[in-house]
mmCIF file of C-alpha atoms and ligand atoms in Angstrom:
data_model
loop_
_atom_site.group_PDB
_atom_site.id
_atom_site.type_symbol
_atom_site.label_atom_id
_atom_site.label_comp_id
_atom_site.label_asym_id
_atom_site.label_seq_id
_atom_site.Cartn_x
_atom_site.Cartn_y
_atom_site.Cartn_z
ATOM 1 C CA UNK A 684 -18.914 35.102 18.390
ATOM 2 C CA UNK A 685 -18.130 32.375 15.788
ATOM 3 C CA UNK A 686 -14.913 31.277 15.362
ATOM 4 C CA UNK A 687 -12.583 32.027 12.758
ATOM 5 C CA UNK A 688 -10.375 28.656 11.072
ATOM 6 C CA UNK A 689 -6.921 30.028 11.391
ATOM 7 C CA UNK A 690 -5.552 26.393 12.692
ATOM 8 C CA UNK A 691 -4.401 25.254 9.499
ATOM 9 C CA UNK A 692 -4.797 28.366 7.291
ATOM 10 C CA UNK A 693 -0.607 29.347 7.766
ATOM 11 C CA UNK A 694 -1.888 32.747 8.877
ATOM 12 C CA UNK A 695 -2.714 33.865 5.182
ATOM 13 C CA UNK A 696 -3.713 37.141 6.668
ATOM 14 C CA UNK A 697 -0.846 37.973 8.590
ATOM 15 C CA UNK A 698 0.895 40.160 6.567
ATOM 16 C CA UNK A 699 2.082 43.979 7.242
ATOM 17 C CA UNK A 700 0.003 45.398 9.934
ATOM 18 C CA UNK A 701 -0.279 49.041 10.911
ATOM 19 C CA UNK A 702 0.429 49.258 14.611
ATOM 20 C CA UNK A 703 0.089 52.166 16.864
ATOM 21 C CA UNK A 704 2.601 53.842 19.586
ATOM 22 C CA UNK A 705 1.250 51.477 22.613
ATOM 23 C CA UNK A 706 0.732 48.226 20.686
ATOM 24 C CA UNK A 707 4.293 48.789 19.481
ATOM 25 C CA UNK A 708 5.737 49.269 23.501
ATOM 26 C CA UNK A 709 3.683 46.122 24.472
ATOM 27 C CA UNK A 710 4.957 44.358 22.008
ATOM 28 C CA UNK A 711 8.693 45.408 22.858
ATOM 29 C CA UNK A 712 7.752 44.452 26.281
ATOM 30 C CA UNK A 713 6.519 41.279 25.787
ATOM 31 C CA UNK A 714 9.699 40.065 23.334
ATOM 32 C CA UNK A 715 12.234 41.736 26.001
ATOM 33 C CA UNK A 716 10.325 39.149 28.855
ATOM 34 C CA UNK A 717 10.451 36.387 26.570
ATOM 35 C CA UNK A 718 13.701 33.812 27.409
ATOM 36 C CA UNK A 719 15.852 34.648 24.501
ATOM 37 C CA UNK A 720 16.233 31.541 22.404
ATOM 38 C CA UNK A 721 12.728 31.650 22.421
ATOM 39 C CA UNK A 722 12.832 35.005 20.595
ATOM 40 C CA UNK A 723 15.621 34.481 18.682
ATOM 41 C CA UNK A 724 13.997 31.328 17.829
ATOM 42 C CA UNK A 725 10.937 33.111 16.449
ATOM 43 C CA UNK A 726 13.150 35.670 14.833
ATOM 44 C CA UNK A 727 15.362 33.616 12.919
ATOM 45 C CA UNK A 728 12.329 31.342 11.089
ATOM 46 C CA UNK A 729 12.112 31.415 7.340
ATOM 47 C CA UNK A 730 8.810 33.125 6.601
ATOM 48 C CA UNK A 731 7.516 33.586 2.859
ATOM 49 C CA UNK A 732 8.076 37.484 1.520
ATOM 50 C CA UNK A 733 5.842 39.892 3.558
ATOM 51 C CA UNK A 734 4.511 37.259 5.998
ATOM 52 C CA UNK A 735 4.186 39.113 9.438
ATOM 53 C CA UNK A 736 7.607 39.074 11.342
ATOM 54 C CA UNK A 737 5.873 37.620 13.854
ATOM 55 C CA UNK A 738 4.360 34.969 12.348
ATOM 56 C CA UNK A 739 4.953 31.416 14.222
ATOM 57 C CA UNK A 740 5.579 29.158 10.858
ATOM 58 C CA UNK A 741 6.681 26.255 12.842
ATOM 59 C CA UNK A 742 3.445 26.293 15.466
ATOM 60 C CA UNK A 743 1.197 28.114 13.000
ATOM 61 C CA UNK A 744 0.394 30.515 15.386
ATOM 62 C CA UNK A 745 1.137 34.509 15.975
ATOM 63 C CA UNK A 746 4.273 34.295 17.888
ATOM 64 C CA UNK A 747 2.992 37.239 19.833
ATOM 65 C CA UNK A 748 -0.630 36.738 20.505
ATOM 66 C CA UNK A 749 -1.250 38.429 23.454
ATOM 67 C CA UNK A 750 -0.103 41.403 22.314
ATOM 68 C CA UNK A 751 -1.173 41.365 18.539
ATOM 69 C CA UNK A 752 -2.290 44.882 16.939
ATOM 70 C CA UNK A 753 -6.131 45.986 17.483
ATOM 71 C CA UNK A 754 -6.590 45.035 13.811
ATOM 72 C CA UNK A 755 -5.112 41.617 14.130
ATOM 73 C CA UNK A 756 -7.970 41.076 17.093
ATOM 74 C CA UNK A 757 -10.297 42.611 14.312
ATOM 75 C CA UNK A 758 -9.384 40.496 11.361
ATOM 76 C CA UNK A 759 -12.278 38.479 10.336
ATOM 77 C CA UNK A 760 -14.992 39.905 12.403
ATOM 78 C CA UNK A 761 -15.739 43.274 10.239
ATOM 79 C CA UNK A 762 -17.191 43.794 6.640
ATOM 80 C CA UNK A 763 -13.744 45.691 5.637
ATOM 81 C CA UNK A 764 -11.326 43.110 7.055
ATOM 82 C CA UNK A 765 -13.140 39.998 6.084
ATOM 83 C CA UNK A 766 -11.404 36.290 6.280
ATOM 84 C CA UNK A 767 -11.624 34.623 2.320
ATOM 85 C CA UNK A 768 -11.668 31.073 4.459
ATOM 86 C CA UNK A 769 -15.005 31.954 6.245
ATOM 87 C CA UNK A 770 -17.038 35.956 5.273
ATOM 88 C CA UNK A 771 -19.720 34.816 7.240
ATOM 89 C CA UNK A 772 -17.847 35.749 10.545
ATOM 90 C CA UNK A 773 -17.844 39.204 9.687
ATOM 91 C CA UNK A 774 -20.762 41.467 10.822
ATOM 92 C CA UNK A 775 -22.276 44.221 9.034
ATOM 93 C CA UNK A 776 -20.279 47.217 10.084
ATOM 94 C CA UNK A 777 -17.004 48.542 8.798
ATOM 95 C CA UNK A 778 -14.063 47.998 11.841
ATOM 96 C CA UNK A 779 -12.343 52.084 12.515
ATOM 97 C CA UNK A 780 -9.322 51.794 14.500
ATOM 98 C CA UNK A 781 -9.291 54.064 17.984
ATOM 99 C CA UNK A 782 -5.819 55.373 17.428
ATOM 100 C CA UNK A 783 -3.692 56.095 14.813
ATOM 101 C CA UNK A 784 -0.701 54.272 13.329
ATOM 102 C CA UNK A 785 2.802 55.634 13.751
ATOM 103 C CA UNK A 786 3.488 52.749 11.137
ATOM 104 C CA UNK A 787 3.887 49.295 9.385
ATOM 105 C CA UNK A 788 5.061 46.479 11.209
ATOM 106 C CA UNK A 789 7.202 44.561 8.951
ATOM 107 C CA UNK A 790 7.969 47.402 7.003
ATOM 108 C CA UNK A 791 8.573 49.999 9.381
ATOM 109 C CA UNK A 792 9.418 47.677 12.170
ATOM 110 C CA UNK A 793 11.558 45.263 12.088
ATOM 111 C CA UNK A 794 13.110 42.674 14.161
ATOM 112 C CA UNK A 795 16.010 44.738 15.082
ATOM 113 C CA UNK A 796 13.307 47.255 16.741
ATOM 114 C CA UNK A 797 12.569 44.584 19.326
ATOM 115 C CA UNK A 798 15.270 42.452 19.641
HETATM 116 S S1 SF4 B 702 -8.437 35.036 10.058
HETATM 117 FE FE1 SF4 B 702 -8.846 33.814 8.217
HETATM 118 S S2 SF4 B 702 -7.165 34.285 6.817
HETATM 119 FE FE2 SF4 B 702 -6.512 34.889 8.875
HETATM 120 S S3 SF4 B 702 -5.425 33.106 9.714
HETATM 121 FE FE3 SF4 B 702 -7.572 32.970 10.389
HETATM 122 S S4 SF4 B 702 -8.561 31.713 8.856
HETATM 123 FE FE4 SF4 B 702 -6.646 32.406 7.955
HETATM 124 S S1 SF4 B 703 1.026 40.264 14.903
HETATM 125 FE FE1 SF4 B 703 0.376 38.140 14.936
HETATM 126 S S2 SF4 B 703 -1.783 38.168 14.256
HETATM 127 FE FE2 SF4 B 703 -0.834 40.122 13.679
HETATM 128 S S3 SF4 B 703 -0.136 39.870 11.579
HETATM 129 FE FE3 SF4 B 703 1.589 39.374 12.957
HETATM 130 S S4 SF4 B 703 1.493 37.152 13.286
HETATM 131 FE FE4 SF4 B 703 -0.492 37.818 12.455
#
């Protein structure tokens, strides 16, 4: 699979995401194992008006990677959630998510869900 270019690229994608019920617990998990300045670290960094509240600015990273939603890890690779900085990544076929959303993270879900 070709790679995407996100070093660099500020995570323009990563704004409001839906999430479902068990990408929302993992997440939860993963910030509760995380030392806390670390998280309150992440939390407390200036982002730009719906940027992902778990958007690294600093690193220019996700600040939760290995727990990211099923459409973050889809992002780029699908005709309907193609990446402006290189379409070519995404194949021919339209990405359907298994599960359904209970909701928006950043909207619905907030840092004080987690934290
Ligand atoms: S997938 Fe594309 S838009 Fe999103 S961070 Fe990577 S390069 Fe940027
Ligand atoms: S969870 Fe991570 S990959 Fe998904 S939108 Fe937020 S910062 Fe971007």
């Amino acid at each position: 699979m070709e790679k995407l270019p996100c070093k660099g690229c500020r995570g323009m994608c990563c704004g409001p995401v839906p999430i479902t019920e068990q990408e929302l617990k993992k997440i939860k998990k993963k910030i509760k194992a995380m030392p806390k300045k670390m998280s309150l670290d992440l939390k407390n960094q200036q982002r730009l008006y719906g940027t992902c509240i778990f958007y690294d600015e600093i690193n220019d990273r996700c600040g939760i990677h290995s727990v990211r939603p099923s459409i973050c890890r889809a992002f780029g690779y699908y005709n309907n959630l193609v990446c402006f900085r290189k379409p070519k990544v995404a194949v021919g076929e339209n990405y359907i998510a298994n599960e359904l959303p209970i909701g928006i993270l950043s909207i619905d879900f907030m840092w004080k869900d987690f934290i």
